[in-house]
Structure formats: C-alpha cells, structure tokens
Coordinates of C-alpha atoms and ligand atoms in Angstrom, one line a residue:
M530 CA 0.0 0.0 0.0
S531 CA 2.8 2.4 0.8
C532 CA 3.6 2.7 -2.9
Y533 CA 0.5 4.8 -3.3
N534 CA 0.5 8.5 -2.8
T535 CA -2.1 8.6 -0.1
E536 CA -0.8 12.0 1.2
D537 CA -1.9 13.5 -2.1
F538 CA -5.3 11.9 -1.7
I539 CA -5.7 13.4 1.8
K540 CA -4.7 16.8 0.4
K541 CA -7.2 16.6 -2.5
C542 CA -10.0 15.8 0.0
G543 CA -9.0 18.9 1.9
V544 CA -10.0 21.0 -1.1
F545 CA -13.6 20.0 -0.4
G546 CA -13.1 20.6 3.3
L547 CA -13.0 16.9 4.1
D548 CA -10.7 15.4 6.7
L549 CA -9.7 11.9 5.7
S550 CA -9.0 9.8 8.9
K551 CA -6.7 6.8 8.8
E552 CA -9.7 4.5 9.1
K553 CA -11.5 6.1 6.1
L554 CA -8.3 6.1 4.1
D555 CA -7.9 2.4 4.7
M556 CA -11.5 1.9 3.5
F557 CA -10.7 3.7 0.3
M558 CA -7.6 1.6 -0.2
D559 CA -9.6 -1.6 0.3
Y560 CA -12.2 -0.3 -2.2
Y561 CA -9.5 0.5 -4.7
E562 CA -8.0 -3.0 -4.3
L563 CA -11.4 -4.6 -4.9
L564 CA -12.2 -2.4 -7.8
T565 CA -9.0 -3.3 -9.7
E566 CA -9.2 -7.0 -8.7
W567 CA -12.8 -7.3 -10.0
N568 CA -12.1 -5.1 -13.0
S569 CA -9.7 -7.8 -14.2
F570 CA -12.6 -10.1 -14.9
M571 CA -15.5 -7.8 -15.4
N572 CA -16.1 -4.3 -16.8
L573 CA -16.3 -1.9 -14.0
T574 CA -14.1 1.1 -15.0
A575 CA -11.7 2.2 -17.7
I576 CA -9.7 4.0 -15.1
T577 CA -7.4 1.8 -12.9
D578 CA -4.3 3.9 -12.2
F579 CA -4.4 4.8 -8.5
E580 CA -3.9 8.6 -8.9
E581 CA -6.5 8.7 -11.7
V582 CA -9.0 6.7 -9.6
V583 CA -8.4 9.1 -6.7
V584 CA -9.2 12.2 -8.8
K585 CA -11.7 11.0 -11.3
H586 CA -13.7 8.6 -9.2
F587 CA -13.1 9.2 -5.4
V588 CA -12.6 12.9 -5.2
D589 CA -15.1 13.6 -8.0
S590 CA -17.7 11.6 -6.1
L591 CA -17.1 13.7 -3.0
A592 CA -17.5 17.0 -4.8
V593 CA -21.1 17.2 -3.7
C594 CA -19.8 18.1 -0.2
Q595 CA -19.2 21.6 -1.6
A596 CA -23.0 22.1 -1.8
D597 CA -24.3 23.8 1.3
V598 CA -27.6 21.8 1.3
F599 CA -25.7 18.5 1.3
R600 CA -23.1 19.5 3.9
D601 CA -25.7 21.1 6.2
A602 CA -28.0 18.0 6.1
L603 CA -25.1 15.7 6.9
N604 CA -23.9 17.9 9.7
H605 CA -27.1 17.2 11.5
T606 CA -27.2 13.4 11.3
E607 CA -27.4 13.1 15.0
K608 CA -30.9 14.5 14.9
R609 CA -32.3 12.4 12.1
E610 CA -31.3 9.9 9.5
V611 CA -30.3 11.3 6.1
S612 CA -30.9 9.1 3.1
L613 CA -29.4 9.0 -0.4
I614 CA -30.0 6.9 -3.5
D615 CA -27.4 6.7 -6.2
I616 CA -29.1 5.9 -9.6
G617 CA -27.0 4.0 -12.1
T618 CA -24.1 3.7 -9.5
G619 CA -22.0 1.3 -11.7
A620 CA -19.0 0.5 -9.6
G621 CA -20.3 2.6 -6.7
F622 CA -19.8 6.2 -7.8
P623 CA -20.6 8.5 -6.2
G624 CA -22.5 6.4 -3.5
I625 CA -19.6 4.4 -2.0
P626 CA -17.1 7.3 -1.4
L627 CA -20.0 9.3 0.2
K628 CA -20.8 6.3 2.5
I629 CA -17.2 6.1 3.5
I630 CA -17.0 9.7 4.4
F631 CA -20.5 9.8 6.0
P632 CA -20.9 6.4 7.8
D633 CA -24.3 7.4 9.2
L634 CA -25.8 8.2 5.8
K635 CA -28.4 5.7 4.7
V636 CA -27.4 4.7 1.2
V637 CA -29.2 2.8 -1.6
L638 CA -27.1 1.9 -4.7
L639 CA -29.2 1.1 -7.7
D640 CA -28.0 -0.4 -11.0
S641 CA -29.5 -2.4 -13.8
L642 CA -26.5 -4.6 -14.2
K643 CA -26.6 -7.6 -11.8
K644 CA -22.9 -8.3 -11.8
R645 CA -22.1 -4.8 -10.7
V646 CA -24.6 -5.1 -7.9
K647 CA -22.8 -8.3 -6.8
F648 CA -19.5 -6.3 -6.7
L649 CA -21.2 -3.6 -4.6
D650 CA -22.5 -6.2 -2.1
T651 CA -18.9 -7.5 -1.8
V652 CA -17.5 -4.0 -1.2
A653 CA -20.1 -3.3 1.5
E654 CA -19.4 -6.5 3.2
K655 CA -15.5 -6.2 3.0
L656 CA -15.6 -2.6 4.2
Q657 CA -18.1 -3.7 7.0
M658 CA -20.5 -1.0 6.1
K659 CA -23.9 -0.8 7.7
N660 CA -27.1 0.8 6.5
I661 CA -26.2 0.4 2.8
N662 CA -28.2 -1.6 0.3
A663 CA -27.3 -2.4 -3.3
I664 CA -30.4 -3.2 -5.5
H665 CA -30.6 -4.6 -9.0
G666 CA -33.1 -3.2 -11.5
R667 CA -34.2 -0.2 -13.5
A668 CA -34.8 3.1 -11.9
E669 CA -38.1 3.4 -13.8
D670 CA -39.4 0.2 -12.0
F671 CA -38.1 0.9 -8.5
A672 CA -39.5 4.5 -8.6
R673 CA -43.0 3.0 -8.7
D674 CA -42.4 0.9 -5.6
Q675 CA -43.7 2.6 -2.5
L676 CA -40.7 1.5 -0.5
Y677 CA -38.6 3.8 -2.7
R678 CA -40.8 6.4 -4.2
E679 CA -40.4 9.8 -2.6
Q680 CA -38.4 8.3 0.3
F681 CA -35.0 9.9 -0.1
D682 CA -33.5 13.2 1.0
F683 CA -31.0 13.0 -1.9
S684 CA -31.1 11.3 -5.2
V685 CA -27.7 11.5 -7.0
S686 CA -26.4 10.3 -10.3
R687 CA -23.2 10.5 -12.4
A688 CA -22.6 9.6 -16.0
V689 CA -25.9 7.9 -16.6
A690 CA -28.0 9.9 -19.1
N691 CA -28.8 13.4 -20.4
L692 CA -30.5 15.7 -17.9
S693 CA -34.1 15.3 -19.3
T694 CA -33.9 11.5 -19.1
L695 CA -32.0 11.5 -15.8
T696 CA -34.6 13.8 -14.2
E697 CA -37.3 11.3 -14.9
L698 CA -35.2 8.5 -13.4
C699 CA -34.1 10.4 -10.3
I700 CA -36.7 13.0 -9.1
P701 CA -39.5 10.4 -8.3
F702 CA -37.2 9.0 -5.5
V703 CA -36.9 12.3 -3.8
K704 CA -39.0 13.5 -0.8
R705 CA -40.6 16.9 -1.1
G706 CA -38.0 19.3 0.2
G707 CA -35.2 17.0 -0.8
Y708 CA -32.8 17.3 -3.7
F709 CA -31.8 15.6 -7.0
I710 CA -28.1 16.3 -7.6
S711 CA -26.7 15.6 -11.0
Y712 CA -23.0 15.3 -11.6
K713 CA -22.2 16.7 -15.0
S714 CA -19.2 17.7 -17.1
E715 CA -18.7 21.3 -18.1
K716 CA -20.9 21.2 -21.2
V717 CA -24.1 21.5 -19.3
K718 CA -25.8 24.6 -20.9
E719 CA -27.6 22.8 -23.6
E720 CA -28.7 19.9 -21.4
L721 CA -30.0 22.5 -18.9
S722 CA -32.2 24.2 -21.4
A723 CA -33.5 20.9 -22.7
G724 CA -34.0 19.6 -19.2
K725 CA -35.9 22.6 -17.8
K726 CA -39.4 21.3 -18.8
A727 CA -38.7 17.8 -17.4
I728 CA -37.6 19.2 -14.1
E729 CA -40.8 21.3 -13.8
I730 CA -43.1 18.4 -14.9
L731 CA -41.6 16.1 -12.3
G732 CA -42.0 18.5 -9.4
G733 CA -38.5 20.0 -9.2
K734 CA -37.0 23.4 -9.3
M735 CA -33.5 24.2 -10.6
E736 CA -31.9 25.8 -7.6
D737 CA -28.2 26.1 -8.2
Q738 CA -25.3 25.1 -10.4
L739 CA -21.8 24.6 -8.9
E740 CA -18.8 24.6 -11.2
Y741 CA -15.4 23.4 -10.1
N742 CA -12.2 21.9 -11.3
L743 CA -11.1 18.4 -10.2
P744 CA -8.2 19.3 -7.8
D745 CA -4.9 19.9 -9.5
T746 CA -6.3 19.4 -13.0
D747 CA -8.0 21.5 -15.7
I748 CA -10.9 19.1 -15.8
K749 CA -14.1 21.0 -15.3
R750 CA -17.3 19.6 -13.7
S751 CA -20.7 20.9 -12.7
L752 CA -23.2 19.9 -10.1
L753 CA -26.8 20.7 -10.7
L754 CA -29.0 21.1 -7.7
V755 CA -32.7 20.5 -8.2
K756 CA -35.0 21.0 -5.2
K757 CA -38.2 18.8 -5.1
E758 CA -41.0 21.2 -4.5
K759 CA -44.1 19.2 -5.5
S760 CA -44.9 15.5 -5.6
T761 CA -44.1 13.8 -8.9
P762 CA -47.3 13.1 -10.8
K763 CA -48.2 9.4 -10.6
K764 CA -47.7 8.7 -14.3
Y765 CA -44.0 9.3 -14.0
P766 CA -41.6 7.7 -14.5
R767 CA -42.9 6.2 -17.7
K768 CA -42.2 2.6 -18.5
A769 CA -38.6 1.4 -18.5
G770 CA -36.7 2.7 -21.6
T771 CA -39.2 5.5 -22.5
P772 CA -37.4 8.3 -20.6
A773 CA -34.3 7.6 -22.7
K774 CA -36.2 7.1 -26.0
E775 CA -38.5 10.0 -25.6
P776 CA -37.1 12.5 -23.1
L777 CA -39.7 14.9 -21.7
S778 CA -39.5 18.3 -23.3
Ligands
SAM1081 N1 -22.4 6.3 -11.8 C1 -21.2 5.5 -12.2 C2 -20.0 6.3 -12.5 O1 -20.2 7.6 -12.5 O2 -18.9 5.8 -12.7 C3 -21.5 4.5 -13.4 C4 -21.8 5.2 -14.7 S1 -22.1 4.0 -16.0 C5 -21.6 4.9 -17.4 C6 -23.9 4.0 -16.1 C7 -24.5 3.0 -15.2 O3 -25.9 3.3 -15.1 C8 -24.4 1.6 -15.7 O4 -23.8 0.8 -14.7 C9 -25.8 1.1 -16.0 O5 -26.0 -0.2 -15.8 C10 -26.7 2.1 -15.2 N2 -28.0 2.4 -15.7 C11 -28.3 2.9 -16.9 N3 -29.6 3.1 -17.0 C12 -30.2 2.7 -15.8 C13 -31.5 2.6 -15.4 N4 -32.6 3.0 -16.1 N5 -31.8 2.1 -14.1 C14 -30.7 1.7 -13.4 N6 -29.4 1.7 -13.8 C15 -29.2 2.2 -15.0

C-alpha cells in the first residue's frame, strides 16, 4: 500500500473541506483493491491507475460536499437519519465514497447490471458498512415501488443519461423538500435548457449550479442542484426505456 501517494489523496479531499482519517483512508484503499481486482474479470471502469481513480472517481464523487444543502444536512445526522439513493451507480460512484465519508448516511445503490450489484455487495461486506443496500433493476421500476418512491433526502447520479432523461429517473425517488443532484461535465448549458421542462413536470425546481475543477487538473465539472417542491405526478416515470427514448420536453 505504501507505494500509493495517499498524502496527495488526503490533500485533495481537503480541497472540499474533508478530513480523511486513517480508518477512512484504509477503506478507500480496500475499495481500490477490490475495484482493480474485480475489474480484471468484469467491466467496472476504464480507469485503474491509483492517482487517476483518486481524482476522477473518489474525489469527484465527494464533490457534492461543496454544496451547502448537502453539507448542512449531513452535519445534522445526530438529529435524524439522512438518506441518499445513487441511480446507475455502476462500480459505486458516487455512492460508496460518500458512504465512507459519512458512515451514518443511509445509502441505496441502484444499478440495472446484476454483476455490478454483486460487486457492490462485496464492497459493502468487506468494508463492513452498515445501512447500505445495493439493489438490482431499472430506476423506472423501483421508482414505482412505495418503499422507494419519494423516500430519499437526496437522489444523486453521475454519467448515466442526459438531464431530461435523468430527471425522470431520479426525481421520483426524492421526498418533497429533498434534492436531486446531477454530476455533469462542463458542457451542461444545452442539457439544462433541454431539461428545464422535465424538471418542472416532475415537481422539481432548478436551484443552483456549482462549477469546479477536479483538484490539480483543468478538468471542469458541474453539479446541478434541483429541489423537489411538489410531488411527482403518478404517471412518472414512464415505463422502462421510455425516458431515454422519448425525453420529456
Ligand atoms: N455512476 C457510475 C459512475 O459515475 O462511474 C456509473 C456510470 S455508468 C456509465 C452508467 C450505469 O448506469 C451503468 O452501470 C448502467 O447499468 C446504469 N444504468 C443505466 N440506465 C439505468 C436505469 N434506467 N436504471 C438503473 N441503472 C441504470
């Protein structure tokens, strides 16, 4: 392990105001080991170099900690449980890094590929995480299940679909007063104008857009913060596949 530049990882987390304890650092290292091991026999990520994983997966996942609404909610976990669902989590991004940093956060990881869910179960078990659940299926189907519909404080998603489609996959899971937070690259302007209508139809309101560089790089990213103001009409999401084929506009 000592061959990895963990000091640099700690420093990069500091950019987002996060203090990485030895215990949390060890969890990230175990996660990295599992990710590269499983990636040798199944497709989890194209990025395997440690420093690249740190910046493009771990630190990028944690970028949501810059958002006041997220940080403020997590700083009050002693009063009530805060819940988050990660839609199309893949190898666990951003959900697993967030769970490592905030162990009291209730996390649901959702993905439509079963073998990825198996990987996530293994990560949760090896890292001895509690109050985390990896589920297999389509967002469109789970969002109709009363156990999941409008049950979460935060619904987050990275690299899954364009904003209009993603809005239909994510907003139905959010409680009124909660947030859908979309991780996007810098080219978000067009998506935003195309996604406006979908946000409104599904009960959301675009509240903020945070732009940042991944630490020590010129890679630009955006976080879109959508507040859920009204309940999502019952007919949404439409049946699996329709939000991608016919995005709301
Ligand atoms: N969020 C991860 C990341 O940032 O590395 C994974 C991104 S990967 C490009 C997209 C993932 O979304 C895939 O694992 C895919 O199986 C999942 N996915 C796509 N559409 C989905 C849907 N409708 N419901 C659930 N998962 C979905």
